[in-house]
mmCIF file of C-alpha atoms and ligand atoms in Angstrom:
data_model
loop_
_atom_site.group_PDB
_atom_site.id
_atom_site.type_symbol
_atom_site.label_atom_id
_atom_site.label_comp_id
_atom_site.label_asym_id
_atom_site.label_seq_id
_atom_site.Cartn_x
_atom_site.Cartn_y
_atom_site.Cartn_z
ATOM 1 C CA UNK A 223 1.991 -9.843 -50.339
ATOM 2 C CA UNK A 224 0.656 -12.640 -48.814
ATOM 3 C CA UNK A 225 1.800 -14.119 -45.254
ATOM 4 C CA UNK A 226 2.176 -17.442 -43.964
ATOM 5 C CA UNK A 227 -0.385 -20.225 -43.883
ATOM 6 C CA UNK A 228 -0.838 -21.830 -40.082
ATOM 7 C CA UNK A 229 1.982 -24.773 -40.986
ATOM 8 C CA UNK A 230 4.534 -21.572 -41.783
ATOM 9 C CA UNK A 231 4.294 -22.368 -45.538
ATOM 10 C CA UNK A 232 3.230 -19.801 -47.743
ATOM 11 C CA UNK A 233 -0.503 -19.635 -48.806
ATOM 12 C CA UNK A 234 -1.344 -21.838 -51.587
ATOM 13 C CA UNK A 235 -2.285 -19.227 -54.015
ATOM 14 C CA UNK A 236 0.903 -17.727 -53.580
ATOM 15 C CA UNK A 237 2.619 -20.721 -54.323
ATOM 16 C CA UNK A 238 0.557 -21.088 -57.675
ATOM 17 C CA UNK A 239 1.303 -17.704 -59.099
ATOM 18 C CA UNK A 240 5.304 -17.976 -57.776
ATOM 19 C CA UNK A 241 4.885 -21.183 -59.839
ATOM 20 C CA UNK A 242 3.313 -20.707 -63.010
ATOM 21 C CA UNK A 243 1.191 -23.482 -61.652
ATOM 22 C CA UNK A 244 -1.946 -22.698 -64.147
ATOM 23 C CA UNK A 245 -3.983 -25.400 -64.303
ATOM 24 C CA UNK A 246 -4.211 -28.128 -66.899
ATOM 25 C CA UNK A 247 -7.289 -29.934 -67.732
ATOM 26 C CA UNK A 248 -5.809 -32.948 -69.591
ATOM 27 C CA UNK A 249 -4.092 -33.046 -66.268
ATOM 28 C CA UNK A 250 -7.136 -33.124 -64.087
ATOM 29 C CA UNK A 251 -6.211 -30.301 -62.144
ATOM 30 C CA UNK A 252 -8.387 -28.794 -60.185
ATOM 31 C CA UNK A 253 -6.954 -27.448 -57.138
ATOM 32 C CA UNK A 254 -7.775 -27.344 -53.445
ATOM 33 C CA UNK A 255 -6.732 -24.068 -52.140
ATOM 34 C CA UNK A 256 -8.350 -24.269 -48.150
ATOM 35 C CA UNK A 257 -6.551 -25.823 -45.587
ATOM 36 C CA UNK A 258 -9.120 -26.659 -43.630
ATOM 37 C CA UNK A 259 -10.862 -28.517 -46.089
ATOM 38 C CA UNK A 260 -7.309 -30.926 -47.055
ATOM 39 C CA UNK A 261 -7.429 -30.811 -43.516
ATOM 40 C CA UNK A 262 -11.018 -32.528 -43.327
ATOM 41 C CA UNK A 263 -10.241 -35.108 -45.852
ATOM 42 C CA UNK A 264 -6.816 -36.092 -44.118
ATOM 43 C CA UNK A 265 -9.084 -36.555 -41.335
ATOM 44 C CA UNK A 266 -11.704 -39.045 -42.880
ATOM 45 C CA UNK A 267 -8.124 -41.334 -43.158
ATOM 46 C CA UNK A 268 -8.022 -41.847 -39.335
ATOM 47 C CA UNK A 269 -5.417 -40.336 -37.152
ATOM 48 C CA UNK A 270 -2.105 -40.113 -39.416
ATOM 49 C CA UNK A 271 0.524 -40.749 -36.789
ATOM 50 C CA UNK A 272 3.223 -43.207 -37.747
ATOM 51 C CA UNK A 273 1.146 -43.902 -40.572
ATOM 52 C CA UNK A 274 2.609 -44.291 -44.497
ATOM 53 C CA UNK A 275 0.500 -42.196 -46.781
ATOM 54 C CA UNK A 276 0.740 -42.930 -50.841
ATOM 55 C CA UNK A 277 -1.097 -39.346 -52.118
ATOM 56 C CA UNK A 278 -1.424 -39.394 -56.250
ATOM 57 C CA UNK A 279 -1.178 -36.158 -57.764
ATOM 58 C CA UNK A 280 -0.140 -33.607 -55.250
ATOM 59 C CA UNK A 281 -0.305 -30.977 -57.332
ATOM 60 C CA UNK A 282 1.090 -27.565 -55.626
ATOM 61 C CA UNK A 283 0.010 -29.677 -52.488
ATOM 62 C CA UNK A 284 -2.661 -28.739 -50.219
ATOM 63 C CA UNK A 285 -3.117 -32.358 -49.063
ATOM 64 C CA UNK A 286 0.125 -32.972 -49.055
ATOM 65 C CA UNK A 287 0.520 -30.080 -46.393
ATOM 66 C CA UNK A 288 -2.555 -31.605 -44.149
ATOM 67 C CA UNK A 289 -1.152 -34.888 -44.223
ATOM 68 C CA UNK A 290 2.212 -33.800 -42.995
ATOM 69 C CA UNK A 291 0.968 -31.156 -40.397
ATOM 70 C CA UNK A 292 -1.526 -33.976 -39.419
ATOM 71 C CA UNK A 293 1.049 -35.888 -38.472
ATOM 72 C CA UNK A 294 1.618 -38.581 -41.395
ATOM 73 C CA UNK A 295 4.995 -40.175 -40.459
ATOM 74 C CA UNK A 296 6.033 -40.153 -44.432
ATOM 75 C CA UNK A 297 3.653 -39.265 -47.784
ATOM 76 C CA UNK A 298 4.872 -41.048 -51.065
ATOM 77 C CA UNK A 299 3.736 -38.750 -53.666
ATOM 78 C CA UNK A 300 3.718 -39.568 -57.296
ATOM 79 C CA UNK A 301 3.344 -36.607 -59.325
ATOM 80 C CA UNK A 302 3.014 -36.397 -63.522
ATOM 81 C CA UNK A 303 3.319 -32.611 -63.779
ATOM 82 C CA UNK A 304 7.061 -31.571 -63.839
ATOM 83 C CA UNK A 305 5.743 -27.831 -62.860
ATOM 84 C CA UNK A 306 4.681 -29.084 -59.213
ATOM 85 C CA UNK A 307 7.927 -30.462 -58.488
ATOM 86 C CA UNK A 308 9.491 -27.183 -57.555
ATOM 87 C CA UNK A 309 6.916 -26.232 -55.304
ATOM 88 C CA UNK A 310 6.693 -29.514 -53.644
ATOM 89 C CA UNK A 311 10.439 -29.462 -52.927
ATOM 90 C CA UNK A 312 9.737 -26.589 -50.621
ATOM 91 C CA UNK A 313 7.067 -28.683 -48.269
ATOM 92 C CA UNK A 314 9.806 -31.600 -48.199
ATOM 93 C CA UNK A 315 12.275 -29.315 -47.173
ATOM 94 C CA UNK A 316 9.731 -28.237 -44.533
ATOM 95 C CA UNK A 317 8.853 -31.484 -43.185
ATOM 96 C CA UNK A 318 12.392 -32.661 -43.382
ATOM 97 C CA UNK A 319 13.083 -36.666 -44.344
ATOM 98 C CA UNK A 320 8.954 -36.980 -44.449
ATOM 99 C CA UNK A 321 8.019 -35.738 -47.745
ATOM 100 C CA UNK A 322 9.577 -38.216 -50.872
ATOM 101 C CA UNK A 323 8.633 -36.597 -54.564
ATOM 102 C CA UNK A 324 8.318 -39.455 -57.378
ATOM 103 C CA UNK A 325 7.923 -37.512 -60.439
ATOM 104 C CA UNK A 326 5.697 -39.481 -62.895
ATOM 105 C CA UNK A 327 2.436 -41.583 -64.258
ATOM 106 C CA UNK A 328 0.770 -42.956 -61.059
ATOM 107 C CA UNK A 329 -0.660 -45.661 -64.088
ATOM 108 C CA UNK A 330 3.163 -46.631 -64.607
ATOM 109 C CA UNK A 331 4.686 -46.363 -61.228
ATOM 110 C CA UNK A 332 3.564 -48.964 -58.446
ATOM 111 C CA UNK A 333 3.860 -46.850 -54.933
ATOM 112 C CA UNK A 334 4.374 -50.401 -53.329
ATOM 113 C CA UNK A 335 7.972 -50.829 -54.838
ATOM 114 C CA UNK A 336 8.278 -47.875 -52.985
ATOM 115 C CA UNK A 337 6.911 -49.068 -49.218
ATOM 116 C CA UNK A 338 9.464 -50.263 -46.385
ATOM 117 C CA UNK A 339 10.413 -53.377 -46.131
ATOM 118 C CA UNK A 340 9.266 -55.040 -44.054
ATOM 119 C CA UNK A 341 6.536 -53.272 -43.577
ATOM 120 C CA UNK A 342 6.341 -51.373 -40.048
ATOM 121 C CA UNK A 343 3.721 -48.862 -40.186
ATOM 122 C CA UNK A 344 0.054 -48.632 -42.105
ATOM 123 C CA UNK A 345 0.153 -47.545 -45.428
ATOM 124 C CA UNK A 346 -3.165 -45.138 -46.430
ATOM 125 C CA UNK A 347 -3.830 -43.902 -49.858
ATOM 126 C CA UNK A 348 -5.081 -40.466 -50.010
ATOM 127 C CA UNK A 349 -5.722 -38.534 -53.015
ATOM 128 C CA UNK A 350 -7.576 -35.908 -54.874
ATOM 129 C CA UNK A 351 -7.767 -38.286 -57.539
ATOM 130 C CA UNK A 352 -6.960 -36.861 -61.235
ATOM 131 C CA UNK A 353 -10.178 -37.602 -62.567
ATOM 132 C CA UNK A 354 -9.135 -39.139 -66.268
ATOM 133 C CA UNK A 355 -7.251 -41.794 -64.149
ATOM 134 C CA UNK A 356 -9.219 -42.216 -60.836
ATOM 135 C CA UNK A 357 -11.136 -44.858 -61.740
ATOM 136 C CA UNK A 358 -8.591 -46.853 -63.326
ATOM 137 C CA UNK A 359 -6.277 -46.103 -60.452
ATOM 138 C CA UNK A 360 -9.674 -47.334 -58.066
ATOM 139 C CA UNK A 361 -10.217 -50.630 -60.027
ATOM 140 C CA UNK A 362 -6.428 -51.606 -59.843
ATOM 141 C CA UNK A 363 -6.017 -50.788 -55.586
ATOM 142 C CA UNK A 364 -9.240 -53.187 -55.433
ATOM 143 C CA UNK A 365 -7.976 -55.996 -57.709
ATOM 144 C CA UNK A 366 -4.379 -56.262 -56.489
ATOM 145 C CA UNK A 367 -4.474 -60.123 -57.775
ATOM 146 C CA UNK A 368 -3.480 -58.545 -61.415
ATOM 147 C CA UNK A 369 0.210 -57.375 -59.683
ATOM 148 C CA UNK A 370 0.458 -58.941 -55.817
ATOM 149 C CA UNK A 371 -1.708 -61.806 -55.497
ATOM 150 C CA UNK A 372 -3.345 -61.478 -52.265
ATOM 151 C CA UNK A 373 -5.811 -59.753 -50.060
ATOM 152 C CA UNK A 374 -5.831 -57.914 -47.690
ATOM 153 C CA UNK A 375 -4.004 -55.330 -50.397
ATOM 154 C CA UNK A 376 -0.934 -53.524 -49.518
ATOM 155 C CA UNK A 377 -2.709 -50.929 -48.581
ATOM 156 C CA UNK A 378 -5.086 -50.089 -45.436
ATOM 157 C CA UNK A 379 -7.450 -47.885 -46.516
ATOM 158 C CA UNK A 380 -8.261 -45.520 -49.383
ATOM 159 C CA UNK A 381 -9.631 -42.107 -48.907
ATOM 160 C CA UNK A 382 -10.400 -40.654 -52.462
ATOM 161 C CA UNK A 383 -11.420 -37.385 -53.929
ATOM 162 C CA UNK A 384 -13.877 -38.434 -56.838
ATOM 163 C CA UNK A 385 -16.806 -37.093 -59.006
ATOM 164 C CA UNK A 386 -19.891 -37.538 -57.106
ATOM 165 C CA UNK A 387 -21.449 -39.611 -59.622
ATOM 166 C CA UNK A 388 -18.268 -42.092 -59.196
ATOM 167 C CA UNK A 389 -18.829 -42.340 -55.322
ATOM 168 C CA UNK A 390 -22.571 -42.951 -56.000
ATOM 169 C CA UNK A 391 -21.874 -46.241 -58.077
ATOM 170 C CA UNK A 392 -18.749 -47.312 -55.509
ATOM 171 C CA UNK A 393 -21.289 -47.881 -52.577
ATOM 172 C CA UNK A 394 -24.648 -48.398 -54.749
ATOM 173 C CA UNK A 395 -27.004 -51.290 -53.797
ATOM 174 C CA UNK A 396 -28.541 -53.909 -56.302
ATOM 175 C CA UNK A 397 -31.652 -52.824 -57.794
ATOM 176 C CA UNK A 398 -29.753 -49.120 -58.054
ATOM 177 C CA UNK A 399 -28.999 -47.282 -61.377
ATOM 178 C CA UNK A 400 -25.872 -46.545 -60.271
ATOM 179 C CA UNK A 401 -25.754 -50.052 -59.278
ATOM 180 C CA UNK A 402 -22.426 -51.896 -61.260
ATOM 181 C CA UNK A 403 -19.028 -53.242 -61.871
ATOM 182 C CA UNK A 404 -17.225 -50.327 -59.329
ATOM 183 C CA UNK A 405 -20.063 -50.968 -56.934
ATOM 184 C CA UNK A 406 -19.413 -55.269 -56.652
ATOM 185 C CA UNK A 407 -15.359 -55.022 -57.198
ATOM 186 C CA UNK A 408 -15.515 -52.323 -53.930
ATOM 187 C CA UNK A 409 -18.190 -54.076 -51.932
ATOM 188 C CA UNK A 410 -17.166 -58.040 -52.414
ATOM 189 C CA UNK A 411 -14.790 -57.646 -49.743
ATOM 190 C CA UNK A 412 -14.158 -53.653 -48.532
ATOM 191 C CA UNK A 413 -16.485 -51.515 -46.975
ATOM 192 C CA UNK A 414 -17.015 -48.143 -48.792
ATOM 193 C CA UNK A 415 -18.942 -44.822 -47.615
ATOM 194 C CA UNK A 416 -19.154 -41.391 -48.445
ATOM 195 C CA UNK A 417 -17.927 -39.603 -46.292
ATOM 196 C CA UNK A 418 -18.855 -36.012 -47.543
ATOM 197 C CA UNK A 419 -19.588 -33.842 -50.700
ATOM 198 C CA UNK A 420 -17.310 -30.723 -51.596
ATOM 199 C CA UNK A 421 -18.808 -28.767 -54.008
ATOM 200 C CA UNK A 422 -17.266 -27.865 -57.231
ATOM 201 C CA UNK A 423 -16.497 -23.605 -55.942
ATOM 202 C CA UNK A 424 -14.081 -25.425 -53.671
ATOM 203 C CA UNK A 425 -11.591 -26.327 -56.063
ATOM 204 C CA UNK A 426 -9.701 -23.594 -58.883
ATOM 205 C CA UNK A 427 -10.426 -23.732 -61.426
ATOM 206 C CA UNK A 428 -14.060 -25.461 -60.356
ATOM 207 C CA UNK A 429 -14.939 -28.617 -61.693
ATOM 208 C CA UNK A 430 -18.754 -28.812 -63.722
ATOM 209 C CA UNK A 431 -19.907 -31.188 -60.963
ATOM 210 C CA UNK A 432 -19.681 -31.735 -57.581
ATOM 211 C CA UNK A 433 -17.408 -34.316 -55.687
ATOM 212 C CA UNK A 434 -17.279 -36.686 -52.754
ATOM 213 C CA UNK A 435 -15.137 -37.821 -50.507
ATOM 214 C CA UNK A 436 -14.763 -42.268 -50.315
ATOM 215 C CA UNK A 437 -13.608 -44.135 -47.973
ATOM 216 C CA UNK A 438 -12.772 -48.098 -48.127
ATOM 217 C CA UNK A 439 -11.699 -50.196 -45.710
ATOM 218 C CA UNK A 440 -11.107 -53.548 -46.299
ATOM 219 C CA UNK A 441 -12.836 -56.490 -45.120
ATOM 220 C CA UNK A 442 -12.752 -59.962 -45.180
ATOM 221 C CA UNK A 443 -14.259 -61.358 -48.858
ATOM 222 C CA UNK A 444 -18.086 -62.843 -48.641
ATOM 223 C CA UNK A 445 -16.128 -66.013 -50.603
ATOM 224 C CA UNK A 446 -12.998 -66.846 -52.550
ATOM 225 C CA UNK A 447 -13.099 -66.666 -55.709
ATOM 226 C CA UNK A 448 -10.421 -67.748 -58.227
ATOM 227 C CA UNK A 449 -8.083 -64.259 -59.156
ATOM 228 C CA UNK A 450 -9.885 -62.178 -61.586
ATOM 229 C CA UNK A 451 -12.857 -64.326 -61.770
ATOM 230 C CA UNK A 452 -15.293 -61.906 -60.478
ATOM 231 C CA UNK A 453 -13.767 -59.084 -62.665
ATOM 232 C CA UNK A 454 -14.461 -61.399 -65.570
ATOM 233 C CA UNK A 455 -18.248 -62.280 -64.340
ATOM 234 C CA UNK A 456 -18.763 -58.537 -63.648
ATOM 235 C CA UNK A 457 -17.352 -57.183 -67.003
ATOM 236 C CA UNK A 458 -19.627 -59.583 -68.939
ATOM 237 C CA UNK A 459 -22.909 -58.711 -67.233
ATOM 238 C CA UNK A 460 -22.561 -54.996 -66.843
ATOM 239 C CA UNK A 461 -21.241 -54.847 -70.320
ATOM 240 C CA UNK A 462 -24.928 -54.903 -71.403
ATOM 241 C CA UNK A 463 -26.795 -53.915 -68.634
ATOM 242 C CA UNK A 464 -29.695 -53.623 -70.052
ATOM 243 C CA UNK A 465 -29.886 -57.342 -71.364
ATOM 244 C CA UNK A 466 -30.582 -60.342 -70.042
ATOM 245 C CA UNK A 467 -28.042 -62.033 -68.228
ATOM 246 C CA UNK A 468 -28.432 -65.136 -70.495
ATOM 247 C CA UNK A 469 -27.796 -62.761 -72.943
ATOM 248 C CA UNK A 470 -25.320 -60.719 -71.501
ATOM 249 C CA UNK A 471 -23.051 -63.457 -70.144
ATOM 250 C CA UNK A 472 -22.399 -64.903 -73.799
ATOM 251 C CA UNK A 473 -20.132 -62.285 -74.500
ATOM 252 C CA UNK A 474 -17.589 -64.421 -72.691
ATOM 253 C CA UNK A 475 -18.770 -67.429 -71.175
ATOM 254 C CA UNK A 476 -20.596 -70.937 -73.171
ATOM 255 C CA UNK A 477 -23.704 -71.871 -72.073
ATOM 256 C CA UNK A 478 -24.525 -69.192 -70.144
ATOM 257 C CA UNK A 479 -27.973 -70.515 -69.044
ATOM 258 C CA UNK A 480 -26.273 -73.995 -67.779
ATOM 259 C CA UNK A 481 -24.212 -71.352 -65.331
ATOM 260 C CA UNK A 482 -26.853 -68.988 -64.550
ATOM 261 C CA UNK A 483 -28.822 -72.488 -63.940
ATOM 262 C CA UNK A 484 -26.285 -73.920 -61.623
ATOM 263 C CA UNK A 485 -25.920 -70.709 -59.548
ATOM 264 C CA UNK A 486 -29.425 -70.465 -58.984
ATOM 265 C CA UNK A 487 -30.065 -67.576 -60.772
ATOM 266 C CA UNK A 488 -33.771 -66.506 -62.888
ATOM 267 C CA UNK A 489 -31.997 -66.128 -66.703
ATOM 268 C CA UNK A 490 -34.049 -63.370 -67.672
ATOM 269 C CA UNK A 491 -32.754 -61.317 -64.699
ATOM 270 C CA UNK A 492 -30.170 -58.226 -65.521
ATOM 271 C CA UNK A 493 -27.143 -57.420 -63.954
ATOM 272 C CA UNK A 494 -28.526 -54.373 -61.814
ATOM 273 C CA UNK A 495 -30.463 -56.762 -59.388
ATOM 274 C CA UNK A 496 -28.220 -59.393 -58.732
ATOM 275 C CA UNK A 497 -26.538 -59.223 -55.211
ATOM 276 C CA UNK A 498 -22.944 -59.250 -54.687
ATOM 277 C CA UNK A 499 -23.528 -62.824 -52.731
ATOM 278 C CA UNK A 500 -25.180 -63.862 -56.146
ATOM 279 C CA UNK A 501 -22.436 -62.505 -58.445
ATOM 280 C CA UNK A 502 -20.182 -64.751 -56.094
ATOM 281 C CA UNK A 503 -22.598 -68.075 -56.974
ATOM 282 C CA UNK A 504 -21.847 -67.164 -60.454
ATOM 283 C CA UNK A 505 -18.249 -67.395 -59.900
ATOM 284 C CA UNK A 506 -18.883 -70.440 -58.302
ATOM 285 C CA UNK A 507 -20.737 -72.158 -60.915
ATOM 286 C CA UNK A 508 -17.750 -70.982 -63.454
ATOM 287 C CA UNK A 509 -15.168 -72.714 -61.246
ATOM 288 C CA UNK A 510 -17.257 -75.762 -60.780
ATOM 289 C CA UNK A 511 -17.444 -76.315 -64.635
ATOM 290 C CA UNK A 512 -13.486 -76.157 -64.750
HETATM 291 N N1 SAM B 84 -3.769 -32.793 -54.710
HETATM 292 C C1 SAM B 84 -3.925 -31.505 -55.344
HETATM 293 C C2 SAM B 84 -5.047 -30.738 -54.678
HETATM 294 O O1 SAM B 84 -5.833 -31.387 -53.969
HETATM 295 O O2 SAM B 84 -5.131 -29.534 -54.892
HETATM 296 C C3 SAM B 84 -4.149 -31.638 -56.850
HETATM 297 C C4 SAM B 84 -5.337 -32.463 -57.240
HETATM 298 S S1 SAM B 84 -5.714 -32.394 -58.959
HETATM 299 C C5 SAM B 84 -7.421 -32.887 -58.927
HETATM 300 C C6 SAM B 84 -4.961 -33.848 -59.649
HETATM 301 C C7 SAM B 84 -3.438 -33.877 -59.685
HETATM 302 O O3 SAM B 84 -3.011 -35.130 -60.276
HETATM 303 C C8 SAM B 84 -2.772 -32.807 -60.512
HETATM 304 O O4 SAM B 84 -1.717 -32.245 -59.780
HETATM 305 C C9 SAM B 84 -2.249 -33.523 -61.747
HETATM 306 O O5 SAM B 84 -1.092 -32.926 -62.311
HETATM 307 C C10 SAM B 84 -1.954 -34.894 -61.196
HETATM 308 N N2 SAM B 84 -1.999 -35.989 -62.196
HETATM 309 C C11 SAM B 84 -2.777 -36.081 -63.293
HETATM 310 N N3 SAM B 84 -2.581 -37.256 -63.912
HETATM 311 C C12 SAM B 84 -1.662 -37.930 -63.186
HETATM 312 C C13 SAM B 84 -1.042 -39.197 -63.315
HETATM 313 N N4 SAM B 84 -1.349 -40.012 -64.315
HETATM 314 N N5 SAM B 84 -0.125 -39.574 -62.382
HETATM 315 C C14 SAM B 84 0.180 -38.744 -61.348
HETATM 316 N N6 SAM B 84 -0.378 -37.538 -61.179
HETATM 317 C C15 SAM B 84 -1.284 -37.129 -62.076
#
């Protein structure tokens, strides 16, 4: 029999098998079973008191656990997997009035219908992301144009579970491989690190690679740009990465020379080396044509 974890809940592994909570990879589910290691990623988040946390996928909930016993004065939780919901009932009834369940498709439910109005207290994401929808999830929080129309987001900071190789292109540098459309949409106006690796015998069942721990603040924008414009320049340019950008940029813009021309930019340059500051001029040149 197993006893009680340090917040008086059982152990998580108990919880699983009580559960039936096998795990489903179409789901993304691969599960964080230590304590102390939720612990350390509700930690990279800042000090959770009176703080709003939105958590996606909370599976049988080991974050969900650090971010209540660390204090979090509520955690919105949207889960897909009607099997969790039973076993997250029991950490809302032990965090009483702090814990609200919203069963469903983080892709169809926006957590900021679900904020209070007006807002009193900052509102963190935190998530071991499900990795078929992470990035999607990412590029949406960072482009809140497409559903709110403004910046600074809804949101105060993002601290994300991800595949390594997903952090890596987040805070990449021009001139990097992993240099791209994640790294410019995060870096335009937010500042992203790593914060740390976990490695893939961490989670259950373990992933094939490792994963990192992001977090993004963010910041005021190197420019305005026009909603969606820099989405639009980015998707072009990185769609072909490997070609030109006079080449590249035809895809969906005329005359791409005239605008590479007008932003100052070398034509037979690629995507990878352009800075963020560039990308901008781009966007610039775009507007100025009308
Ligand atoms: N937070 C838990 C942990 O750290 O152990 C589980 C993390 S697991 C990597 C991802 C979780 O996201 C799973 O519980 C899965 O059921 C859930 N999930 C997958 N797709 C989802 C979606 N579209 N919307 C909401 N939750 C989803």
């Amino acid at each position: 029999m197993s006893g009680l974890a340090a917040d008086g809940l059982p152990a998580l592994r108990e919880v699983i098998a009580r559960h039936g909570l096998t795990a489903k990879k179409g789901l993304g589910q691969n599960f964080l079973l230590d304590l102390n290691l939720t612990a350390r990623i509700a930690r990279v988040a800042g000090p959770l008191a009176g703080v709003t946390v939105v958590e996606i996928g909370p599976g049988p909930g080991g974050l969900t656990r650090a971010l209540l016993a660390g204090g979090a004065a509520r955690v919105i939780a949207i889960e897909r997997d009607a099997r969790c919901l039973a076993a997250l009932a029991e950490i809302s009834a032990h965090y009483p009035g702090r814990l609200e369940l919203i069963a469903g498709d983080a892709l169809k439910v926006d957590p900021a219908a679900y904020l209070p109005s007006p807002r009193n207290a900052p509102v963190r994401i935190i998530a071991n992301l499900p990795y078929n929808v992470g990035t999607e999830l990412f590029v949406r929080w960072m482009t809140p144009e497409t559903t709110q129309g403004r910046w600074p987001p809804w949101w105060d900071s993002l601290t994300l579970m991800f595949q390594r190789e997903v952090a890596e292109r987040i805070v990449a540098r021009p001139g990097s491989g992993a240099y791209g459309r994640l790294s410019v949409l995060a870096q335009w106006r937010a500042r992203a690190r790593i914060a740390f690796d976990v490695n893939p015998g961490a989670f259950t069942p373990p992933p094939k690679v490792t994963s990192s721990v992001v977090h993004v603040v963010p910041a005021e924008p190197l420019a305005e740009v026009a909603p969606g414009l820099l989405e639009r320049v980015v998707a072009a340019a990185f769609a072909q990465r490997r070609k030109m950008l006079r080449q590249s940029l035809k895809t969906r813009f005329d005359n791409p020379l005239a605008l590479l021309e007008a932003a100052g930019i070398d034509p037979t340059r690629r995507a990878e080396t352009l800075s963020i500051e560039e990308f901008l001029a781009l966007c610039r040149a775009v507007e100025a044509r009308g």
